[in-house]
Short mmCIF file of C-alpha atoms and ligand atoms in Angstrom, two decimals:
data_model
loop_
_atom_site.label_atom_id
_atom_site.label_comp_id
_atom_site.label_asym_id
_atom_site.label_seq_id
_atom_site.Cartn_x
_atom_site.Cartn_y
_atom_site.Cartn_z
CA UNK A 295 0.00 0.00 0.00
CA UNK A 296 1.21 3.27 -1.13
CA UNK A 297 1.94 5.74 1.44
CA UNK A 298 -0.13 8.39 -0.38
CA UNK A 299 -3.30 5.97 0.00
CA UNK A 300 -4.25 6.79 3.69
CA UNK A 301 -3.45 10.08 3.01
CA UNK A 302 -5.44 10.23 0.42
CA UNK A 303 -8.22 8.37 2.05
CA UNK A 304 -7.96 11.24 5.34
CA UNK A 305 -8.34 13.54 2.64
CA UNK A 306 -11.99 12.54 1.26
CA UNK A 307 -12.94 12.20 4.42
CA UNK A 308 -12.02 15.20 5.73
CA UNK A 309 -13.90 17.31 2.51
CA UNK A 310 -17.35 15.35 4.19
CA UNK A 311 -16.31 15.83 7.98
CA UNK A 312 -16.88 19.62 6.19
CA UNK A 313 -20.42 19.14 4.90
CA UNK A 314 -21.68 17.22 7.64
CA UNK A 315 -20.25 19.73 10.12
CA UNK A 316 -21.91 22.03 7.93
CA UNK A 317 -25.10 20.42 8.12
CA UNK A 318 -25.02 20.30 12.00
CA UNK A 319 -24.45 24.33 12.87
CA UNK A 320 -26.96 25.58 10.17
CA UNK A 321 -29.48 23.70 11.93
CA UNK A 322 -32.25 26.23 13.36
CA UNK A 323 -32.58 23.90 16.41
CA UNK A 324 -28.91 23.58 17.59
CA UNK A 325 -28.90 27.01 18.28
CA UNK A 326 -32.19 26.54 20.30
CA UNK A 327 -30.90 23.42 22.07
CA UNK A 328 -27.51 25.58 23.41
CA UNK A 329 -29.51 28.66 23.93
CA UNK A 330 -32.06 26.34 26.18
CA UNK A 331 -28.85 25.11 28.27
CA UNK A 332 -27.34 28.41 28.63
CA UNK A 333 -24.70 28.36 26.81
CA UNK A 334 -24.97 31.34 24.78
CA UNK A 335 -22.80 35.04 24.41
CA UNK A 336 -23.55 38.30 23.36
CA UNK A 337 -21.46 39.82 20.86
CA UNK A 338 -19.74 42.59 22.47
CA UNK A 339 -18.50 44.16 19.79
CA UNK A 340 -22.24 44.37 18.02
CA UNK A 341 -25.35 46.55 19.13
CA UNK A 342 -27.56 43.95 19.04
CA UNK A 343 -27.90 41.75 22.08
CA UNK A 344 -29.28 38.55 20.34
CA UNK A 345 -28.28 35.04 21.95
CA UNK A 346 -25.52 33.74 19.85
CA UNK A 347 -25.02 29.82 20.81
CA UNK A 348 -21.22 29.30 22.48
CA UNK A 349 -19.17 26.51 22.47
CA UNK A 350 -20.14 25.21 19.26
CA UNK A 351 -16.23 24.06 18.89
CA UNK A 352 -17.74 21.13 20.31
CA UNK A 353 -19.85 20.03 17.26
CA UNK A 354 -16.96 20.24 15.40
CA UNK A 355 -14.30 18.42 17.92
CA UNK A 356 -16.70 15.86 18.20
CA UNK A 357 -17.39 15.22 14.34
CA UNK A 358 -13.29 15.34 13.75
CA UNK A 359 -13.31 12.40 16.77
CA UNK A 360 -16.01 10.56 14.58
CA UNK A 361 -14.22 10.75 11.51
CA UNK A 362 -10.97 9.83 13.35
CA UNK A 363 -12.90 6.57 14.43
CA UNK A 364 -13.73 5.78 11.24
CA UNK A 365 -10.40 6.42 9.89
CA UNK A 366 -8.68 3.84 12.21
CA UNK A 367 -9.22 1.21 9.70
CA UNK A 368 -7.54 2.73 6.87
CA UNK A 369 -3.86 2.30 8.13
CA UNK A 370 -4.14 -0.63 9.93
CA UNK A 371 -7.30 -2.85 8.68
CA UNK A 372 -4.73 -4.47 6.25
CA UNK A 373 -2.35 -5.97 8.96
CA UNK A 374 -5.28 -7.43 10.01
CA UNK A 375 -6.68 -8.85 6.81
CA UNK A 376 -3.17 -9.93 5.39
CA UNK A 377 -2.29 -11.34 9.19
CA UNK A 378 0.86 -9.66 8.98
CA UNK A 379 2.70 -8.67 12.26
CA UNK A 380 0.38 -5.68 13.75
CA UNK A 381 2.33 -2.09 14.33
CA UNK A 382 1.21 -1.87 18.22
CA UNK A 383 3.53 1.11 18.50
CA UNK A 384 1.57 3.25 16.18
CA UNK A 385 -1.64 1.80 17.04
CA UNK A 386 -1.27 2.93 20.76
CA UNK A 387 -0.18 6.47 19.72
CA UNK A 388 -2.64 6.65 17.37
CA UNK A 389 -5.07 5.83 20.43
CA UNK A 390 -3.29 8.12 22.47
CA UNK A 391 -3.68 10.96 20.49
CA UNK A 392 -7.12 10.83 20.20
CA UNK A 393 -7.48 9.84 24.25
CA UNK A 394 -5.57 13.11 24.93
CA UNK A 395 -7.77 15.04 22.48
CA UNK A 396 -10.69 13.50 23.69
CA UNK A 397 -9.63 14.75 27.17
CA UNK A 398 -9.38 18.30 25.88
CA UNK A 399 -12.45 18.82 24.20
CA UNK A 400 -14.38 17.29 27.32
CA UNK A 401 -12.44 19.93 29.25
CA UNK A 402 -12.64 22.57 27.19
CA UNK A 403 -16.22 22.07 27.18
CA UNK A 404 -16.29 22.32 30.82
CA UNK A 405 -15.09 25.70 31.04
CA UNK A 406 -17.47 26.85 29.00
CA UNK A 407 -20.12 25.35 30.99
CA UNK A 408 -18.70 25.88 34.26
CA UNK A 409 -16.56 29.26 33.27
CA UNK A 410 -13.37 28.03 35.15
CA UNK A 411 -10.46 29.67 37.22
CA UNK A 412 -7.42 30.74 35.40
CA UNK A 413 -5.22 27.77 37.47
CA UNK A 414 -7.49 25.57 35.88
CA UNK A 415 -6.64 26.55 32.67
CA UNK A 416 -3.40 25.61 33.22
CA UNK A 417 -3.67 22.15 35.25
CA UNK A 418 -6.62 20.92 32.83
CA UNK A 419 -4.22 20.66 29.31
CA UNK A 420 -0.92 19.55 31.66
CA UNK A 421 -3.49 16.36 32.86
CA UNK A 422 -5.04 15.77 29.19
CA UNK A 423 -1.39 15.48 28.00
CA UNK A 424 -0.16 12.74 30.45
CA UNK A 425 -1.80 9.77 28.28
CA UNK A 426 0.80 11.58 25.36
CA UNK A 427 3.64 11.65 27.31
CA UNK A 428 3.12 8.12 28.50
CA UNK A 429 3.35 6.72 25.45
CA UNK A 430 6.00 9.07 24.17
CA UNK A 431 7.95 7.55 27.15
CA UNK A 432 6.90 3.86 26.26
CA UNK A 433 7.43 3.94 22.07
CA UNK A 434 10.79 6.87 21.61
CA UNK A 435 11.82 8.03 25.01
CA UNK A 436 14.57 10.08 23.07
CA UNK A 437 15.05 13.58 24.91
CA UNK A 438 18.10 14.55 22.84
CA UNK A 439 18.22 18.09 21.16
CA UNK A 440 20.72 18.65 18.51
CA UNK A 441 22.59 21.31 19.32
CA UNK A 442 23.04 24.10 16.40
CA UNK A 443 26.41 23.92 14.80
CA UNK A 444 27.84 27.72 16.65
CA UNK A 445 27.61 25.78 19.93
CA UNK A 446 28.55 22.60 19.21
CA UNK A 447 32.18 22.85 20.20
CA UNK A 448 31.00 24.30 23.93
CA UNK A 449 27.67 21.52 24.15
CA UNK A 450 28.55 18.88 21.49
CA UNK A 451 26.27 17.23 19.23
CA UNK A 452 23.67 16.85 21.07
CA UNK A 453 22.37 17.30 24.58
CA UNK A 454 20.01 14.89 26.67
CA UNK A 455 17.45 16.90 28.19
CA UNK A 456 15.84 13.67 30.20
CA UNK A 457 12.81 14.66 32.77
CA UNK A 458 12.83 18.50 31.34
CA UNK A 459 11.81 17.42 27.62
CA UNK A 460 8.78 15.73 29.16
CA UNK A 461 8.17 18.95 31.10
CA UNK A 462 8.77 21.28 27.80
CA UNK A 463 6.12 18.78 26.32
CA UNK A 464 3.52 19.58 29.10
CA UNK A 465 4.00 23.52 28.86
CA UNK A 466 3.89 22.80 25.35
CA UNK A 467 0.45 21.42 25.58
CA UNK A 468 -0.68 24.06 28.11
CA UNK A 469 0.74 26.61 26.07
CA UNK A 470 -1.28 25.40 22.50
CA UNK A 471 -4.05 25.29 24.59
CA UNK A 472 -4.02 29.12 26.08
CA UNK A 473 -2.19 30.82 23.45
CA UNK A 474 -5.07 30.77 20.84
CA UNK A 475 -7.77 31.30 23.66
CA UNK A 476 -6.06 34.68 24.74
CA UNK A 477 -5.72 35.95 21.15
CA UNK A 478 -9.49 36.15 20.25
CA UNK A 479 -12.69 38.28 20.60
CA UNK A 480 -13.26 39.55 17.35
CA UNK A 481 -15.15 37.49 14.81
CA UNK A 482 -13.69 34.66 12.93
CA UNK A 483 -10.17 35.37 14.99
CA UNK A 484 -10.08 32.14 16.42
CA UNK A 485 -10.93 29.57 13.96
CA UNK A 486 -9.36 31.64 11.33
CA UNK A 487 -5.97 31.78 12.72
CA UNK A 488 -6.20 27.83 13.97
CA UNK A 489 -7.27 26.61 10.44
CA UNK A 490 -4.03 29.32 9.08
CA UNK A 491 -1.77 27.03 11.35
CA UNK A 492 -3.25 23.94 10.81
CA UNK A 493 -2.62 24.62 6.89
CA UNK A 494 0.96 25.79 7.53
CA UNK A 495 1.61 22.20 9.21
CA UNK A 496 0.14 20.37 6.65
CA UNK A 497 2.30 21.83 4.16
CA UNK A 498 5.41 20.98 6.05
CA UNK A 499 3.56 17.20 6.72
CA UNK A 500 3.26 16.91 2.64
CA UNK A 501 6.52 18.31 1.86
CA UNK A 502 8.18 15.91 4.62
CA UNK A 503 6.16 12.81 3.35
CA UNK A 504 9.21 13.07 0.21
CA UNK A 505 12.06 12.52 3.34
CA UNK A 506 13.01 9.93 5.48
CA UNK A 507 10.78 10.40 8.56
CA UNK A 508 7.61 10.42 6.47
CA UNK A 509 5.56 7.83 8.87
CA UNK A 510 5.66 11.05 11.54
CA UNK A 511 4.32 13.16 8.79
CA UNK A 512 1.79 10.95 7.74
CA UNK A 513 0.45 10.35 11.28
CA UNK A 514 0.20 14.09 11.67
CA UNK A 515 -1.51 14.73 8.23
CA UNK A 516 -4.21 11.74 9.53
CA UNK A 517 -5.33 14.50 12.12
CA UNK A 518 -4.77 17.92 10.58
CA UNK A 519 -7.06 16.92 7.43
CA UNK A 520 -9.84 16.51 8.97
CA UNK A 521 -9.43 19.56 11.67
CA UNK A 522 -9.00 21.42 8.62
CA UNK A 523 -12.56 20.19 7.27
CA UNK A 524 -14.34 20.49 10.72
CA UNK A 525 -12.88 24.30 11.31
CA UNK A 526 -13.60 25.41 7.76
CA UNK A 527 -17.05 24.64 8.10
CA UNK A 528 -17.15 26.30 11.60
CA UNK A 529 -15.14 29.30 9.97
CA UNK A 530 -18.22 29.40 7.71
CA UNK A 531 -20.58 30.61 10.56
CA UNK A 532 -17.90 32.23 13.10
CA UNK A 533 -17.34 34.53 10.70
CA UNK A 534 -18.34 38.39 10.66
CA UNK A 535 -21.19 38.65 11.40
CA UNK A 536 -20.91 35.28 13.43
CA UNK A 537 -23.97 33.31 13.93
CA UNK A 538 -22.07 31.08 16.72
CA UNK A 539 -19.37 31.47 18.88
CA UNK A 540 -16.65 28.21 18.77
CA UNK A 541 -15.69 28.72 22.59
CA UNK A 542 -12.86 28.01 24.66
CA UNK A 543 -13.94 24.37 23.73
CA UNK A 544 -12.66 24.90 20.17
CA UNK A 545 -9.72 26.87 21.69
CA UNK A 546 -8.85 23.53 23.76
CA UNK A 547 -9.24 21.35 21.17
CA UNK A 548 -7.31 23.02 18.82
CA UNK A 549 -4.65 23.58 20.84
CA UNK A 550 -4.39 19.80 21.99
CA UNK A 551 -4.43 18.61 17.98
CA UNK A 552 -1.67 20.63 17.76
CA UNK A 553 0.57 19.73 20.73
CA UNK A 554 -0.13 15.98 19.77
CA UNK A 555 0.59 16.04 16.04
CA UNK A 556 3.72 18.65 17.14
CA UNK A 557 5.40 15.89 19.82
CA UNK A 558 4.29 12.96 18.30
CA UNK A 559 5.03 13.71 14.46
CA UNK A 560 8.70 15.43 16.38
CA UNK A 561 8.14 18.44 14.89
CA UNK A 562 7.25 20.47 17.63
CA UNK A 563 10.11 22.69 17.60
CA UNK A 564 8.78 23.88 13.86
CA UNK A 565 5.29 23.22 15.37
CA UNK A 566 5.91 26.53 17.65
CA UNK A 567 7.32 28.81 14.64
CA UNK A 568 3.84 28.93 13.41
CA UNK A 569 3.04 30.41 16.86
CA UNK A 570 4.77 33.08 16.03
CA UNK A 571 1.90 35.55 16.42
CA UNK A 572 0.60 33.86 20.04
CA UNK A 573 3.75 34.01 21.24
CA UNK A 574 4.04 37.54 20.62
CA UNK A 575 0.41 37.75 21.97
CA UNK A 576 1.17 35.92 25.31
CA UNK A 577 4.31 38.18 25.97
CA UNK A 578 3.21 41.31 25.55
CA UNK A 579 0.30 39.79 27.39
CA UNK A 580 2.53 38.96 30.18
CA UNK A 581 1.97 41.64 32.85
CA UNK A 582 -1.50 41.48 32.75
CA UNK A 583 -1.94 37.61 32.74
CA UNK A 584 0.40 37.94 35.76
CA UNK A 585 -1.72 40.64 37.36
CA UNK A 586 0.80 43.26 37.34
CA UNK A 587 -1.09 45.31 35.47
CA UNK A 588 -4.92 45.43 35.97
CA UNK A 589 -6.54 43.00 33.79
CA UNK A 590 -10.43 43.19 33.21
CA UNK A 591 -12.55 39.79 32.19
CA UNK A 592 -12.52 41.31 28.61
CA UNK A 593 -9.60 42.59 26.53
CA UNK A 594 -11.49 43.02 23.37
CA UNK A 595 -11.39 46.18 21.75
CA UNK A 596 -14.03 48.85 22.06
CA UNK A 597 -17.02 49.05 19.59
CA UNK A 598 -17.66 52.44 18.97
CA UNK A 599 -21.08 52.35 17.66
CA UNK A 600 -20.94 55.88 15.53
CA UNK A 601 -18.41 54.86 13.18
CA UNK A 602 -19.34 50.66 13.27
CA UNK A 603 -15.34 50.45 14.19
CA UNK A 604 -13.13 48.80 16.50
CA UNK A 605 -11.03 51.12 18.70
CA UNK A 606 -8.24 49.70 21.47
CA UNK A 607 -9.65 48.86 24.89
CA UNK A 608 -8.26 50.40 27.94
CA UNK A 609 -7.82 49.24 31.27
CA UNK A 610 -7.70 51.94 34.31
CA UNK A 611 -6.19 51.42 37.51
CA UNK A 612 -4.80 53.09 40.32
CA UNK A 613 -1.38 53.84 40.83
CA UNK A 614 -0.68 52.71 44.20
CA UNK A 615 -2.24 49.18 42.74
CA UNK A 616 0.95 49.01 40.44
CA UNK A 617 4.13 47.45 42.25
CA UNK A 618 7.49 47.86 41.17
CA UNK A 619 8.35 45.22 38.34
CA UNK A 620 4.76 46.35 36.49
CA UNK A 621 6.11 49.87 36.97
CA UNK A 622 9.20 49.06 34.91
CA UNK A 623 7.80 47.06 32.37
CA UNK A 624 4.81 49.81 31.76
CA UNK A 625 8.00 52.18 31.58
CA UNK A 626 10.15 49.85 29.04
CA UNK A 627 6.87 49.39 26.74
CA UNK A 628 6.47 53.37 26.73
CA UNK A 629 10.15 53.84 25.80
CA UNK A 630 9.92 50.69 23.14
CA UNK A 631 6.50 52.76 22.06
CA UNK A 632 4.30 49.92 22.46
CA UNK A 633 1.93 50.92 24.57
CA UNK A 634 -0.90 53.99 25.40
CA UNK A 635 0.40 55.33 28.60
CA UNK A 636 -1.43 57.52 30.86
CA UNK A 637 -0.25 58.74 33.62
CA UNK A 638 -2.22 60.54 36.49
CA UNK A 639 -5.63 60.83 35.35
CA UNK A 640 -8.87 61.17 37.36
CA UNK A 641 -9.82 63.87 39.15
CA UNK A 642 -6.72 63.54 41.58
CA UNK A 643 -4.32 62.53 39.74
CA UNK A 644 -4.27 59.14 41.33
CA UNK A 645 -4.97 56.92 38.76
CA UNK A 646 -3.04 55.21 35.39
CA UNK A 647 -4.47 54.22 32.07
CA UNK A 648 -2.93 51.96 29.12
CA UNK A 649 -4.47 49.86 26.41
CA UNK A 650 -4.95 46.51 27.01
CA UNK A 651 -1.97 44.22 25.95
CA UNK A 652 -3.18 42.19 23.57
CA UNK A 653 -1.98 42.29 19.84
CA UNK A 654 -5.41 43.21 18.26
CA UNK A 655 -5.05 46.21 20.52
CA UNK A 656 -1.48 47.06 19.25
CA UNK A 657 -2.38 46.61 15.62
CA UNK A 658 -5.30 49.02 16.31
CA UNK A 659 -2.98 51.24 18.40
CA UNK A 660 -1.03 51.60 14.93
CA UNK A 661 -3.69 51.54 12.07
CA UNK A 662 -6.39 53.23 14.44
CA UNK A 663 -9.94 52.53 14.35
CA UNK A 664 -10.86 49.85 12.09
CA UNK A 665 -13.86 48.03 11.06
CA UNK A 666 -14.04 44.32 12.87
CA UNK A 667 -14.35 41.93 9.73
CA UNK A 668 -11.18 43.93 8.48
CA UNK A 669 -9.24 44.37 11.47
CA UNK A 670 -9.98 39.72 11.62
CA UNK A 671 -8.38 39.85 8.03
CA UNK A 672 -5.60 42.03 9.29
CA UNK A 673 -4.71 39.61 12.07
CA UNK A 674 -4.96 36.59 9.61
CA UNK A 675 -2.43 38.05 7.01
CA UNK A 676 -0.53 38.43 10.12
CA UNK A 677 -0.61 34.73 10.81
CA UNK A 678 0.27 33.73 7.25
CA UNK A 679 3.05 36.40 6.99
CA UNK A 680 4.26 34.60 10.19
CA UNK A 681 4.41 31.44 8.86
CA UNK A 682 5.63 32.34 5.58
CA UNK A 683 8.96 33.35 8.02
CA UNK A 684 8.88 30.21 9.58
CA UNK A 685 8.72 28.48 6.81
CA UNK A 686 12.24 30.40 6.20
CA UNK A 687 13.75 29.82 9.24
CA UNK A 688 12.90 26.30 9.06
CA UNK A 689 14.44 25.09 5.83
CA UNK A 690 17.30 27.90 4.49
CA UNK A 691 18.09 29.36 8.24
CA UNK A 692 18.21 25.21 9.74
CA UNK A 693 20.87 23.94 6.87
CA UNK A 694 23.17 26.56 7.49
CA UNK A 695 22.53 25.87 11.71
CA UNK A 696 22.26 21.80 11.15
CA UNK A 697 23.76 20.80 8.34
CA UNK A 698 26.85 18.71 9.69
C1 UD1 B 112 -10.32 35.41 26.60
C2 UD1 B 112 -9.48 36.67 26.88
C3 UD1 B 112 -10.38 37.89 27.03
C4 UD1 B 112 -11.24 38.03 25.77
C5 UD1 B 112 -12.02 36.75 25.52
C6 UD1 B 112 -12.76 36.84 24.21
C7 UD1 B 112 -7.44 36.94 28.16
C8 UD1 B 112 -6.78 36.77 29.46
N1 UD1 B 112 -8.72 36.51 28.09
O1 UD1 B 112 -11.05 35.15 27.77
O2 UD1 B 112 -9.62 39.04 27.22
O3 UD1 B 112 -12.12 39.10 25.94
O4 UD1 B 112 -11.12 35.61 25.45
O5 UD1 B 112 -13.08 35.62 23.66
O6 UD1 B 112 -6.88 37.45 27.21
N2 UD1 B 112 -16.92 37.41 22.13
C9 UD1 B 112 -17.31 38.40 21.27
N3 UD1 B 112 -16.97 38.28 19.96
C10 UD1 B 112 -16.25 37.23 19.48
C11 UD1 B 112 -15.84 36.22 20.36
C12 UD1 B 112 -16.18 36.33 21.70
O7 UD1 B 112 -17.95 39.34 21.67
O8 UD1 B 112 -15.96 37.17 18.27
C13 UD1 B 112 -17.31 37.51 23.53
C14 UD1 B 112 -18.73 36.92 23.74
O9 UD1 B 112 -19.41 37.67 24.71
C15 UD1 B 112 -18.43 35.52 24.23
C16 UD1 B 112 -17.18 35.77 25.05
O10 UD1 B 112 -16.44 36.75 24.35
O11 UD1 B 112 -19.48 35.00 25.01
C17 UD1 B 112 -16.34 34.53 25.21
O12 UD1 B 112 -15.33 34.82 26.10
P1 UD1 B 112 -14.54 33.63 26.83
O13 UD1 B 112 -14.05 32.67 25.80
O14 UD1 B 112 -15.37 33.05 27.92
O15 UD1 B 112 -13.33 34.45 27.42
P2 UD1 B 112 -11.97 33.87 27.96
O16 UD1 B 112 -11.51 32.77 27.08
O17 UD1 B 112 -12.05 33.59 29.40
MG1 MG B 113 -12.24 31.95 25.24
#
C-alpha cells in the first residue's frame, strides 16, 4: 500500500467531515438546544444583544473524533486482513492521540459550561497530555536536542534533556491550549488563525512525506485533514457577522491537535514557529496575565457604535495598585512605544491608564480605528506572513545551523 493511500483516504474524508459539520451548525434547532442550556454570548463588539449559541467548537471536535474513528481502519485494517505482524507502537499512539484530544475537548467544554479559574486553565491541558507523554515515554523516550552547529564545540552534538523534555512537552500542551484562547474576541479570529496554522503544518507534513521520517508526517496529516474540514465549516458561521461562537472548547481542542501532532510527528520545535503571532500575543500579554497590570474579564477592543469600528480597549487602575516590576515594564513598553500610557488621570491625579496588551489592541494602536471583519483579516495576514517566516527559518536558516 502506497503511502499516499491513507493520506489520500484522510483527505476525502475530511472534505465530508466539512459538509456534515456544515449540516449540523446551520441547523435552526442547535442554536435553540444551546440557547435552552445556557450556553450562549452576546457579541460585544455588536449593538444587538441577540443570543448567539457558544461553544459550538464542540460540534466540530466531536465530528473530527467521529471521523478519526472511522479512519482507524484505513492504516491498519490491512495488517489485520493480510495477518501480517500488527504495528502496536503506532496503534497505541494513534489511540493516544485521540485519548488526549478527547480529554481536551471534554475539558474545554467544561469551562465553558462551568466558566473556570485561570489555574485551571493551566492544570486541565498539563493532565489531558499525560496519556501523550506516557506513550512518548513507552514507544521513543529520546530527549536529545541537537545542538546548532555555533555551539557545538562548547555543548557537542547533542544534549540529553531527560525529565525536562517531558516537562517542555507539558508547557507545550498548556501553552497550545491558552495561546489561541487569549488571542481572540473579534469574529472569525479564532478559527481563522487555527485553520491558518493547521494549513501551515500540513504543508510541512506533505513536503516531509518526500524525506526519510515520512511515517511522523503521515500520522500528523491523519489529524490535521480533517481539523481542517471540521474548522472550515465552523469558519463558515464564526465569521463576521458570526452566527455562533466556537468557545474556549474549540480553543482547547485546537490547541491539543496541535501539541499531539507537534510531539508525536517530532516536529514540535517547527510546530511553535507557526506560533509566532501567540507568542508575541502571550508576551506582551505577560503583565496582565500575571496581574501586574490590571486585567479586566474582557480585553477586546471597544465598539464604537458611531463609526461601526473597532477602537483599542483600555484598562484603568490606580497607581498605588501598580508594584514595582509592572512599573518598569509599563516604563520599558512606553520607551519601546508599544503601549498607550497615561499617567495621572482622574480627578486627583491618582490613577493610570494603558491599552490593554493584547496584539489586536497594538495593531489598532497603529492603524487606528478599524472596522471588525477587516481588522480579523488584518490579524490573519498576520498569521500567514508569520508562517511564511517560519517556513524560512525552518528550511534555508536550519541547513546553514544543522547541516553537519
Ligand atoms: C479570553 C481573553 C479575554 C477576551 C475573551 C474573548 C485573556 C486573558 N482573556 O477570555 O480578554 O475578551 O477571550 O473571547 O486574554 N466574544 C465576542 N466576539 C467574538 C468572540 C467572543 O464578543 O468574536 C465575547 C462573547 O461575549 C463571548 C465571550 O467573548 O461570550 C467569550 O469569552 P470567553 O471565551 O469566555 O473568554 P476567555 O476565554 O475567558
Ligand atoms: Mg475563550
Amino acid at each position: 500500500m502506497s503511502k499516499w493511500f491513507p493520506v489520500f483516504v484522510s483527505a476525502i474524508m475530511s472534505v465530508i467531515s466539512y459538509f456534515v459539520t456544515e449540516k449540523v451548525i446551520q441547523k435552526p434547532k442547535l442554536k435553540e438546544m444551546f440557547v435552552k442550556a445556557n450556553l450562549f454570548g452576546v457579541d460585544l463588539n455588536k449593538q444587538s444583544k441577540e443570543k448567539i449559541p457558544e461553544a459550538i467548537g464542540v460540534v466540530s471536535g466531536c465530528i473530527f473524533l467521529i471521523i478519526l474513528f472511522l479512519f482507524i481502519p484505513v492504516p491498519f485494517g490491512r495488517h489485520i486482513i493480510e495477518n501480517s505482524s500488527f504495528p502496536h507502537d503506532e496503534f497505541v499512539e494513534m489511540v493516544a492521540a485521540l485519548l488526549s484530544i478527547c480529554c481536551m475537548l471534554l475539558l474545554g467544554f467544561a469551562d465553558d459550561v462551568l466558566d473556570l479559574r485561570w489555574r485551571h486553565k493551566l492544570l486541565l491541558p498539563t493532565i489531558a497530555s499525560l496519556p501523550l507523554l506516557m506513550v512518548y515515554y513507552v514507544n521513543f523516550n529520546s530527549t536529545s536536542v541537537i545542538i546548532p552547529k555555533p555551539f557545538r564545540p562548547w555543548v557537542g552534538y547533542s544534549v540529553h534533556l531527560g525529565i525536562f523534555y517531558y516537562v517542555y512537552m507539558g508547557m507545550l500542551a498548556v501553552f497550545c491550549t491558552n495561546a489561541i484562547n487569549i488571542l481572540a474576541g473579534i469574529n472569525g479570529l479564532e478559527v481563522g488563525q487555527s485553520i491558518i496554522i493547521a494549513l501551515s503544518i500540513a504543508i510541512f507534513n506533505i513536503s516531509e512525506l518526500f524525506g526519510e521520517v515520512w511515517k511522523a508526517h503521515q500520522f500528523s496529516l491523519y489529524f490535521i485533514l480533517p481539523y481542517v474540514g471540521t474548522s472550515l465549516a465552523l469558519l463558515k458561521y464564526n465569521w463576521y457577522p458570526s452566527r455562533v461562537f466556537v468557545g474556549d472548547t474549540f480553543c482547547y481542542f485546537s490547541g491539543m491537535t496541535f501539541a499531539v501532532v507537534g510531539i508525536l510527528g517530532h516536529f514540535s520545535k517547527t510546530m511553535l514557529l507557526f506560533f509566532l503571532p501567540q507568542i508575541i500575543n502571550f508576551l506582551y500579554s505577560v503583565p496582565q496575565l500575571f496581574h501586574l497590570v490590571h486585567c479586566p474579564r474582557h480585553r477586546i477592543p471597544k465598539h464604537c457604535s458611531k463609526t461601526d469600528k473597532l477602537v483599542c480597549s483600555v484598562t484603568t487602575f490606580k497607581k498605588t495598585d501598580l508594584n514595582w516590576l509592572g512599573w518598569i515594564i509599563l516604563k520599558a513598553f512606553k520607551v519601546l512605544r508599544i503601549i498607550d500610557l497615561k499617567e495621572n488621570i482622574g480627578e486627583d491625579g491618582k490613577f493610570m491608564e494603558c491599552n490593554n496588551l493584547t496584539l489586536i489592541n497594538f495593531i489598532l494602536l497603529w492603524i487606528g480605528p478599524t472596522h471588525e471583519k477587516k481588522l480579523c483579516q488584518i490579524l490573519l495576514v498576520v498569521q500567514v506572513f508569520c508562517s511564511a517566516i517560519a517556513f524560512t527559518i525552518r528550511y534555508p536558516m536550519a541547513w546553514i545551523f544543522y547541516n553537519p
